[in-house]
């Protein structure tokens, strides 16, 4: 499912906003086994899974691999610790099958929402 269609299922999305949203989305294809992000990197984007399955995992203090989440189609994800604080993440995100995601940066989304008549960013600005 495309991200504008998904968002319309959550809240009414104006045609204007939909047209403004499309240019900031970057389509990424990940073959099975590739990583969306890895431990030690700074995650700058939020992702929407259009197709596929991803696994988020980290290594415990004892070195054991710990699966924290699975992200299937129509899921949003990011490395929260890294995205909000711009610190290297402890997480890894691996494609368990061929996957298609759409990525957008927080600055692109914030700019888009601010351009809508000076509104404060938030889901209620989508109408």
Tab-separated table of N, CA and C in Angstrom:
chain	number	residue	atom	x	y	z
A	1	UNK	N	0.855	-1.178	0.000
A	1	UNK	CA	0.000	0.000	0.000
A	1	UNK	C	0.895	1.233	0.000
A	2	UNK	N	0.552	2.210	-0.798
A	2	UNK	CA	1.324	3.442	-0.838
A	2	UNK	C	1.063	4.270	0.412
A	3	UNK	N	2.056	5.047	0.804
A	3	UNK	CA	1.947	5.814	2.043
A	3	UNK	C	0.779	6.806	2.042
A	4	UNK	N	0.487	7.547	0.945
A	4	UNK	CA	-0.686	8.433	0.998
A	4	UNK	C	-1.989	7.654	1.220
A	5	UNK	N	-2.104	6.495	0.611
A	5	UNK	CA	-3.305	5.664	0.809
A	5	UNK	C	-3.389	5.219	2.260
A	6	UNK	N	-2.270	4.807	2.831
A	6	UNK	CA	-2.235	4.380	4.222
A	6	UNK	C	-2.652	5.518	5.150
A	7	UNK	N	-2.087	6.713	4.921
A	7	UNK	CA	-2.424	7.858	5.771
A	7	UNK	C	-3.891	8.235	5.648
A	8	UNK	N	-4.462	8.089	4.460
A	8	UNK	CA	-5.884	8.394	4.288
A	8	UNK	C	-6.750	7.463	5.129
A	9	UNK	N	-6.268	6.257	5.396
A	9	UNK	CA	-7.007	5.327	6.245
A	9	UNK	C	-6.976	5.747	7.709
A	10	UNK	N	-5.967	6.550	8.084
A	10	UNK	CA	-5.843	7.013	9.463
A	10	UNK	C	-6.630	8.300	9.665
A	11	UNK	N	-6.414	9.243	8.793
A	11	UNK	CA	-7.039	10.555	8.913
A	11	UNK	C	-7.202	11.138	7.514
A	12	UNK	N	-8.195	11.987	7.354
A	12	UNK	CA	-8.424	12.606	6.047
A	12	UNK	C	-7.161	13.342	5.597
A	13	UNK	N	-6.734	13.064	4.367
A	13	UNK	CA	-5.537	13.662	3.807
A	13	UNK	C	-5.945	14.484	2.598
A	14	UNK	N	-5.666	15.781	2.633
A	14	UNK	CA	-6.075	16.639	1.526
A	14	UNK	C	-5.275	16.308	0.274
A	15	UNK	N	-5.855	16.593	-0.883
A	15	UNK	CA	-5.161	16.368	-2.158
A	15	UNK	C	-3.891	17.211	-2.223
A	16	UNK	N	-3.966	18.444	-1.718
A	16	UNK	CA	-2.803	19.323	-1.717
A	16	UNK	C	-1.664	18.691	-0.925
A	17	UNK	N	-1.964	18.211	0.279
A	17	UNK	CA	-0.928	17.618	1.118
A	17	UNK	C	-0.368	16.357	0.469
A	18	UNK	N	-1.237	15.562	-0.136
A	18	UNK	CA	-0.788	14.348	-0.803
A	18	UNK	C	0.206	14.675	-1.912
A	19	UNK	N	-0.083	15.709	-2.701
A	19	UNK	CA	0.807	16.110	-3.785
A	19	UNK	C	2.134	16.673	-3.250
A	20	UNK	N	2.095	17.333	-2.114
A	20	UNK	CA	3.305	17.869	-1.498
A	20	UNK	C	4.138	16.769	-0.830
A	21	UNK	N	3.481	15.705	-0.387
A	21	UNK	CA	4.158	14.610	0.305
A	21	UNK	C	4.968	13.746	-0.658
A	22	UNK	N	4.429	13.490	-1.825
A	22	UNK	CA	5.074	12.568	-2.771
A	22	UNK	C	6.528	12.933	-3.098
A	23	UNK	N	6.874	14.193	-3.339
A	23	UNK	CA	8.271	14.496	-3.702
A	23	UNK	C	9.295	14.250	-2.588
A	24	UNK	N	8.875	14.242	-1.335
A	24	UNK	CA	9.855	14.041	-0.256
A	24	UNK	C	10.071	12.566	0.066
A	25	UNK	N	9.269	11.685	-0.495
A	25	UNK	CA	9.418	10.253	-0.241
A	25	UNK	C	10.486	9.663	-1.154
A	26	UNK	N	11.372	8.882	-0.578
A	26	UNK	CA	12.428	8.226	-1.338
A	26	UNK	C	12.188	6.726	-1.265
A	27	UNK	N	11.979	6.106	-2.430
A	27	UNK	CA	11.733	4.657	-2.501
A	27	UNK	C	13.064	3.922	-2.420
A	28	UNK	N	13.125	2.927	-1.529
A	28	UNK	CA	14.338	2.127	-1.377
A	28	UNK	C	13.963	0.652	-1.457
A	29	UNK	N	14.735	-0.090	-2.223
A	29	UNK	CA	14.544	-1.534	-2.326
A	29	UNK	C	15.692	-2.222	-1.606
A	30	UNK	N	15.337	-3.165	-0.742
A	30	UNK	CA	16.347	-3.926	-0.016
A	30	UNK	C	16.178	-5.407	-0.335
A	31	UNK	N	17.201	-6.026	-0.883
A	31	UNK	CA	17.115	-7.469	-1.070
A	31	UNK	C	17.198	-8.176	0.291
A	32	UNK	N	16.682	-9.361	0.352
A	32	UNK	CA	16.745	-10.169	1.572
A	32	UNK	C	18.184	-10.185	2.085
A	33	UNK	N	18.350	-9.913	3.387
A	33	UNK	CA	19.665	-9.928	4.012
A	33	UNK	C	20.337	-8.572	4.099
A	34	UNK	N	19.871	-7.581	3.347
A	34	UNK	CA	20.435	-6.228	3.436
A	34	UNK	C	19.922	-5.535	4.698
A	35	UNK	N	20.641	-4.493	5.103
A	35	UNK	CA	20.287	-3.742	6.307
A	35	UNK	C	19.777	-2.351	5.944
A	36	UNK	N	18.723	-1.941	6.620
A	36	UNK	CA	18.199	-0.586	6.477
A	36	UNK	C	19.079	0.373	7.277
A	37	UNK	N	19.463	-0.046	8.474
A	37	UNK	CA	20.447	0.669	9.285
A	37	UNK	C	21.143	-0.339	10.185
A	38	UNK	N	22.332	0.061	10.655
A	38	UNK	CA	23.152	-0.830	11.479
A	38	UNK	C	23.604	-0.129	12.756
A	39	UNK	N	23.935	-0.947	13.719
A	39	UNK	CA	24.474	-0.458	14.977
A	39	UNK	C	25.646	0.482	14.692
A	40	UNK	N	25.676	1.611	15.409
A	40	UNK	CA	26.761	2.574	15.254
A	40	UNK	C	26.470	3.693	14.269
A	41	UNK	N	25.417	3.543	13.458
A	41	UNK	CA	25.046	4.591	12.507
A	41	UNK	C	24.053	5.556	13.144
A	42	UNK	N	23.962	6.745	12.577
A	42	UNK	CA	22.937	7.703	12.994
A	42	UNK	C	21.803	7.603	11.982
A	43	UNK	N	20.618	7.302	12.470
A	43	UNK	CA	19.450	7.137	11.608
A	43	UNK	C	18.795	8.498	11.404
A	44	UNK	N	18.733	8.945	10.146
A	44	UNK	CA	18.215	10.269	9.813
A	44	UNK	C	16.800	10.232	9.253
A	45	UNK	N	16.226	9.033	9.101
A	45	UNK	CA	14.958	8.913	8.387
A	45	UNK	C	13.937	8.071	9.145
A	46	UNK	N	12.689	8.282	8.753
A	46	UNK	CA	11.576	7.424	9.158
A	46	UNK	C	11.207	6.631	7.914
A	47	UNK	N	10.834	5.381	8.112
A	47	UNK	CA	10.541	4.501	6.984
A	47	UNK	C	9.114	3.983	7.060
A	48	UNK	N	8.543	3.773	5.887
A	48	UNK	CA	7.240	3.139	5.755
A	48	UNK	C	7.458	1.890	4.907
A	49	UNK	N	7.038	0.738	5.424
A	49	UNK	CA	7.229	-0.525	4.717
A	49	UNK	C	6.053	-0.746	3.773
A	50	UNK	N	6.346	-0.694	2.475
A	50	UNK	CA	5.310	-0.957	1.485
A	50	UNK	C	5.185	-2.457	1.224
A	51	UNK	N	6.326	-3.134	1.183
A	51	UNK	CA	6.337	-4.561	0.867
A	51	UNK	C	7.499	-5.196	1.610
A	52	UNK	N	7.275	-6.375	2.164
A	52	UNK	CA	8.374	-7.107	2.768
A	52	UNK	C	8.263	-7.241	4.274
A	53	UNK	N	9.372	-7.651	4.872
A	53	UNK	CA	9.432	-7.898	6.309
A	53	UNK	C	10.828	-7.559	6.800
A	54	UNK	N	10.891	-6.790	7.893
A	54	UNK	CA	12.161	-6.385	8.490
A	54	UNK	C	12.220	-6.836	9.939
A	55	UNK	N	13.438	-7.091	10.410
A	55	UNK	CA	13.657	-7.480	11.810
A	55	UNK	C	14.591	-6.470	12.438
A	56	UNK	N	14.187	-5.926	13.579
A	56	UNK	CA	15.014	-5.010	14.352
A	56	UNK	C	15.625	-5.813	15.490
A	57	UNK	N	16.955	-5.745	15.625
A	57	UNK	CA	17.615	-6.481	16.699
A	57	UNK	C	18.810	-5.706	17.224
A	58	UNK	N	19.279	-6.107	18.398
A	58	UNK	CA	20.463	-5.507	19.008
A	58	UNK	C	21.243	-6.615	19.710
A	59	UNK	N	22.433	-6.272	20.172
A	59	UNK	CA	23.260	-7.226	20.906
A	59	UNK	C	23.248	-6.856	22.380
A	60	UNK	N	22.957	-7.831	23.233
A	60	UNK	CA	22.937	-7.600	24.680
A	60	UNK	C	24.366	-7.396	25.180
A	61	UNK	N	24.498	-7.023	26.444
A	61	UNK	CA	25.822	-6.818	27.036
A	61	UNK	C	26.669	-8.079	26.978
A	62	UNK	N	26.016	-9.234	26.991
A	62	UNK	CA	26.757	-10.497	26.909
A	62	UNK	C	27.047	-10.911	25.468
A	63	UNK	N	26.605	-10.082	24.496
A	63	UNK	CA	26.872	-10.378	23.093
A	63	UNK	C	25.795	-11.203	22.413
A	64	UNK	N	24.719	-11.498	23.131
A	64	UNK	CA	23.629	-12.288	22.553
A	64	UNK	C	22.761	-11.401	21.656
A	65	UNK	N	22.395	-11.938	20.492
A	65	UNK	CA	21.522	-11.221	19.560
A	65	UNK	C	20.085	-11.281	20.085
A	66	UNK	N	19.457	-10.101	20.216
A	66	UNK	CA	18.096	-10.014	20.759
A	66	UNK	C	17.187	-9.349	19.724
A	67	UNK	N	16.170	-10.075	19.276
A	67	UNK	CA	15.193	-9.501	18.347
A	67	UNK	C	14.201	-8.674	19.153
A	68	UNK	N	14.050	-7.413	18.768
A	68	UNK	CA	13.157	-6.507	19.492
A	68	UNK	C	11.816	-6.350	18.788
A	69	UNK	N	11.823	-6.261	17.450
A	69	UNK	CA	10.602	-6.007	16.699
A	69	UNK	C	10.672	-6.646	15.324
A	70	UNK	N	9.490	-6.871	14.767
A	70	UNK	CA	9.347	-7.207	13.358
A	70	UNK	C	8.476	-6.121	12.736
A	71	UNK	N	8.802	-5.715	11.531
A	71	UNK	CA	8.032	-4.697	10.831
A	71	UNK	C	7.569	-5.267	9.499
A	72	UNK	N	6.262	-5.393	9.360
A	72	UNK	CA	5.662	-5.927	8.144
A	72	UNK	C	5.100	-4.782	7.316
A	73	UNK	N	4.442	-5.136	6.239
A	73	UNK	CA	3.850	-4.140	5.352
A	73	UNK	C	2.924	-3.203	6.121
A	74	UNK	N	2.936	-1.938	5.706
A	74	UNK	CA	2.127	-0.868	6.296
A	74	UNK	C	2.576	-0.482	7.699
A	75	UNK	N	3.855	-0.685	7.997
A	75	UNK	CA	4.425	-0.282	9.284
A	75	UNK	C	5.357	0.909	9.089
A	76	UNK	N	5.412	1.756	10.098
A	76	UNK	CA	6.408	2.819	10.147
A	76	UNK	C	7.503	2.373	11.103
A	77	UNK	N	8.751	2.762	10.809
A	77	UNK	CA	9.834	2.428	11.719
A	77	UNK	C	10.971	3.419	11.579
A	78	UNK	N	11.789	3.460	12.611
A	78	UNK	CA	13.029	4.210	12.635
A	78	UNK	C	13.839	3.668	13.808
A	79	UNK	N	15.072	4.097	13.923
A	79	UNK	CA	15.875	3.802	15.114
A	79	UNK	C	15.622	4.959	16.073
A	80	UNK	N	14.658	4.787	16.932
A	80	UNK	CA	14.158	5.880	17.779
A	80	UNK	C	15.280	6.561	18.560
A	81	UNK	N	16.137	5.778	19.200
A	81	UNK	CA	17.211	6.352	20.007
A	81	UNK	C	18.109	7.258	19.181
A	82	UNK	N	18.331	6.892	17.959
A	82	UNK	CA	19.211	7.646	17.080
A	82	UNK	C	18.491	8.813	16.403
A	83	UNK	N	17.310	8.557	15.923
A	83	UNK	CA	16.556	9.551	15.165
A	83	UNK	C	16.289	10.819	15.973
A	84	UNK	N	15.828	10.655	17.198
A	84	UNK	CA	15.459	11.818	18.002
A	84	UNK	C	16.641	12.524	18.652
A	85	UNK	N	17.681	11.769	19.003
A	85	UNK	CA	18.818	12.368	19.708
A	85	UNK	C	20.070	12.495	18.843
A	86	UNK	N	19.989	12.008	17.592
A	86	UNK	CA	21.110	12.067	16.655
A	86	UNK	C	22.379	11.444	17.237
A	87	UNK	N	22.179	10.343	17.942
A	87	UNK	CA	23.278	9.539	18.460
A	87	UNK	C	23.341	8.244	17.676
A	88	UNK	N	24.507	7.597	17.638
A	88	UNK	CA	24.571	6.297	16.968
A	88	UNK	C	23.606	5.303	17.625
A	89	UNK	N	22.919	4.541	16.789
A	89	UNK	CA	21.949	3.574	17.301
A	89	UNK	C	22.633	2.295	17.772
A	90	UNK	N	21.981	1.603	18.659
A	90	UNK	CA	22.455	0.278	19.076
A	90	UNK	C	21.757	-0.806	18.258
A	91	UNK	N	20.775	-0.388	17.446
A	91	UNK	CA	19.932	-1.336	16.716
A	91	UNK	C	20.446	-1.639	15.314
A	92	UNK	N	19.993	-2.775	14.817
A	92	UNK	CA	20.199	-3.209	13.441
A	92	UNK	C	18.825	-3.507	12.866
A	93	UNK	N	18.636	-3.238	11.587
A	93	UNK	CA	17.355	-3.533	10.951
A	93	UNK	C	17.640	-4.259	9.636
A	94	UNK	N	17.281	-5.541	9.613
A	94	UNK	CA	17.607	-6.436	8.504
A	94	UNK	C	16.351	-6.841	7.742
A	95	UNK	N	16.449	-6.853	6.419
A	95	UNK	CA	15.345	-7.329	5.576
A	95	UNK	C	15.326	-8.858	5.617
A	96	UNK	N	14.213	-9.424	6.046
A	96	UNK	CA	14.064	-10.878	6.095
A	96	UNK	C	13.569	-11.438	4.775
A	97	UNK	N	13.100	-10.556	3.909
A	97	UNK	CA	12.708	-10.906	2.548
A	97	UNK	C	12.902	-9.658	1.697
A	98	UNK	N	12.815	-9.795	0.387
A	98	UNK	CA	12.928	-8.618	-0.471
A	98	UNK	C	11.907	-7.581	0.005
A	99	UNK	N	12.384	-6.366	0.215
A	99	UNK	CA	11.570	-5.347	0.878
A	99	UNK	C	11.632	-4.025	0.123
A	100	UNK	N	10.504	-3.297	0.139
A	100	UNK	CA	10.430	-1.946	-0.407
A	100	UNK	C	9.960	-1.028	0.714
A	101	UNK	N	10.730	0.025	0.961
A	101	UNK	CA	10.347	1.029	1.953
A	101	UNK	C	10.359	2.396	1.293
A	102	UNK	N	9.622	3.324	1.895
A	102	UNK	CA	9.689	4.733	1.526
A	102	UNK	C	10.278	5.460	2.717
A	103	UNK	N	11.266	6.297	2.462
A	103	UNK	CA	11.956	7.025	3.521
A	103	UNK	C	11.685	8.513	3.392
A	104	UNK	N	11.599	9.175	4.538
A	104	UNK	CA	11.543	10.628	4.554
A	104	UNK	C	12.226	11.118	5.810
A	105	UNK	N	12.921	12.239	5.675
A	105	UNK	CA	13.644	12.793	6.816
A	105	UNK	C	12.693	13.623	7.666
A	106	UNK	N	13.051	13.797	8.910
A	106	UNK	CA	12.221	14.614	9.799
A	106	UNK	C	12.212	16.061	9.322
A	107	UNK	N	13.327	16.535	8.802
A	107	UNK	CA	13.362	17.932	8.351
A	107	UNK	C	12.463	18.145	7.135
A	108	UNK	N	12.411	17.164	6.222
A	108	UNK	CA	11.503	17.279	5.076
A	108	UNK	C	10.050	17.306	5.527
A	109	UNK	N	9.695	16.416	6.431
A	109	UNK	CA	8.318	16.365	6.903
A	109	UNK	C	7.961	17.623	7.692
A	110	UNK	N	8.858	18.052	8.548
A	110	UNK	CA	8.600	19.265	9.325
A	110	UNK	C	8.442	20.476	8.415
A	111	UNK	N	9.299	20.576	7.408
A	111	UNK	CA	9.198	21.682	6.455
A	111	UNK	C	7.889	21.659	5.702
A	112	UNK	N	7.461	20.479	5.317
A	112	UNK	CA	6.192	20.334	4.615
A	112	UNK	C	5.034	20.795	5.488
A	113	UNK	N	5.040	20.390	6.734
A	113	UNK	CA	3.951	20.773	7.635
A	113	UNK	C	3.983	22.266	7.968
A	114	UNK	N	5.156	22.822	8.129
A	114	UNK	CA	5.257	24.259	8.412
A	114	UNK	C	4.803	25.098	7.223
A	115	UNK	N	5.021	24.604	6.014
A	115	UNK	CA	4.592	25.322	4.817
A	115	UNK	C	3.079	25.381	4.692
A	116	UNK	N	2.378	24.567	5.430
A	116	UNK	CA	0.919	24.563	5.388
A	116	UNK	C	0.400	25.672	6.284
A	117	UNK	N	0.548	26.893	5.851
A	117	UNK	CA	0.009	28.088	6.536
A	117	UNK	C	0.551	28.240	7.944
A	118	UNK	N	1.808	27.858	8.174
A	118	UNK	CA	2.439	28.058	9.465
A	118	UNK	C	1.915	27.161	10.555
A	119	UNK	N	1.299	26.040	10.204
A	119	UNK	CA	0.769	25.148	11.218
A	119	UNK	C	1.891	24.419	11.956
A	120	UNK	N	1.647	24.069	13.191
A	120	UNK	CA	2.582	23.270	13.964
A	120	UNK	C	2.515	21.843	13.462
A	121	UNK	N	3.659	21.185	13.253
A	121	UNK	CA	3.639	19.812	12.772
A	121	UNK	C	2.825	18.896	13.670
A	122	UNK	N	2.145	17.972	13.061
A	122	UNK	CA	1.337	16.996	13.767
A	122	UNK	C	0.316	16.392	12.828
A	123	UNK	N	-0.196	15.253	13.167
A	123	UNK	CA	-1.121	14.534	12.283
A	123	UNK	C	-2.374	15.366	11.996
A	124	UNK	N	-2.798	16.219	12.924
A	124	UNK	CA	-4.016	17.013	12.684
A	124	UNK	C	-3.807	18.047	11.593
A	125	UNK	N	-2.556	18.297	11.187
A	125	UNK	CA	-2.284	19.253	10.110
A	125	UNK	C	-2.523	18.637	8.740
A	126	UNK	N	-2.849	17.377	8.679
A	126	UNK	CA	-2.985	16.698	7.389
A	126	UNK	C	-4.308	16.969	6.710
A	127	UNK	N	-5.240	17.614	7.377
A	127	UNK	CA	-6.551	17.869	6.778
A	127	UNK	C	-6.601	19.244	6.150
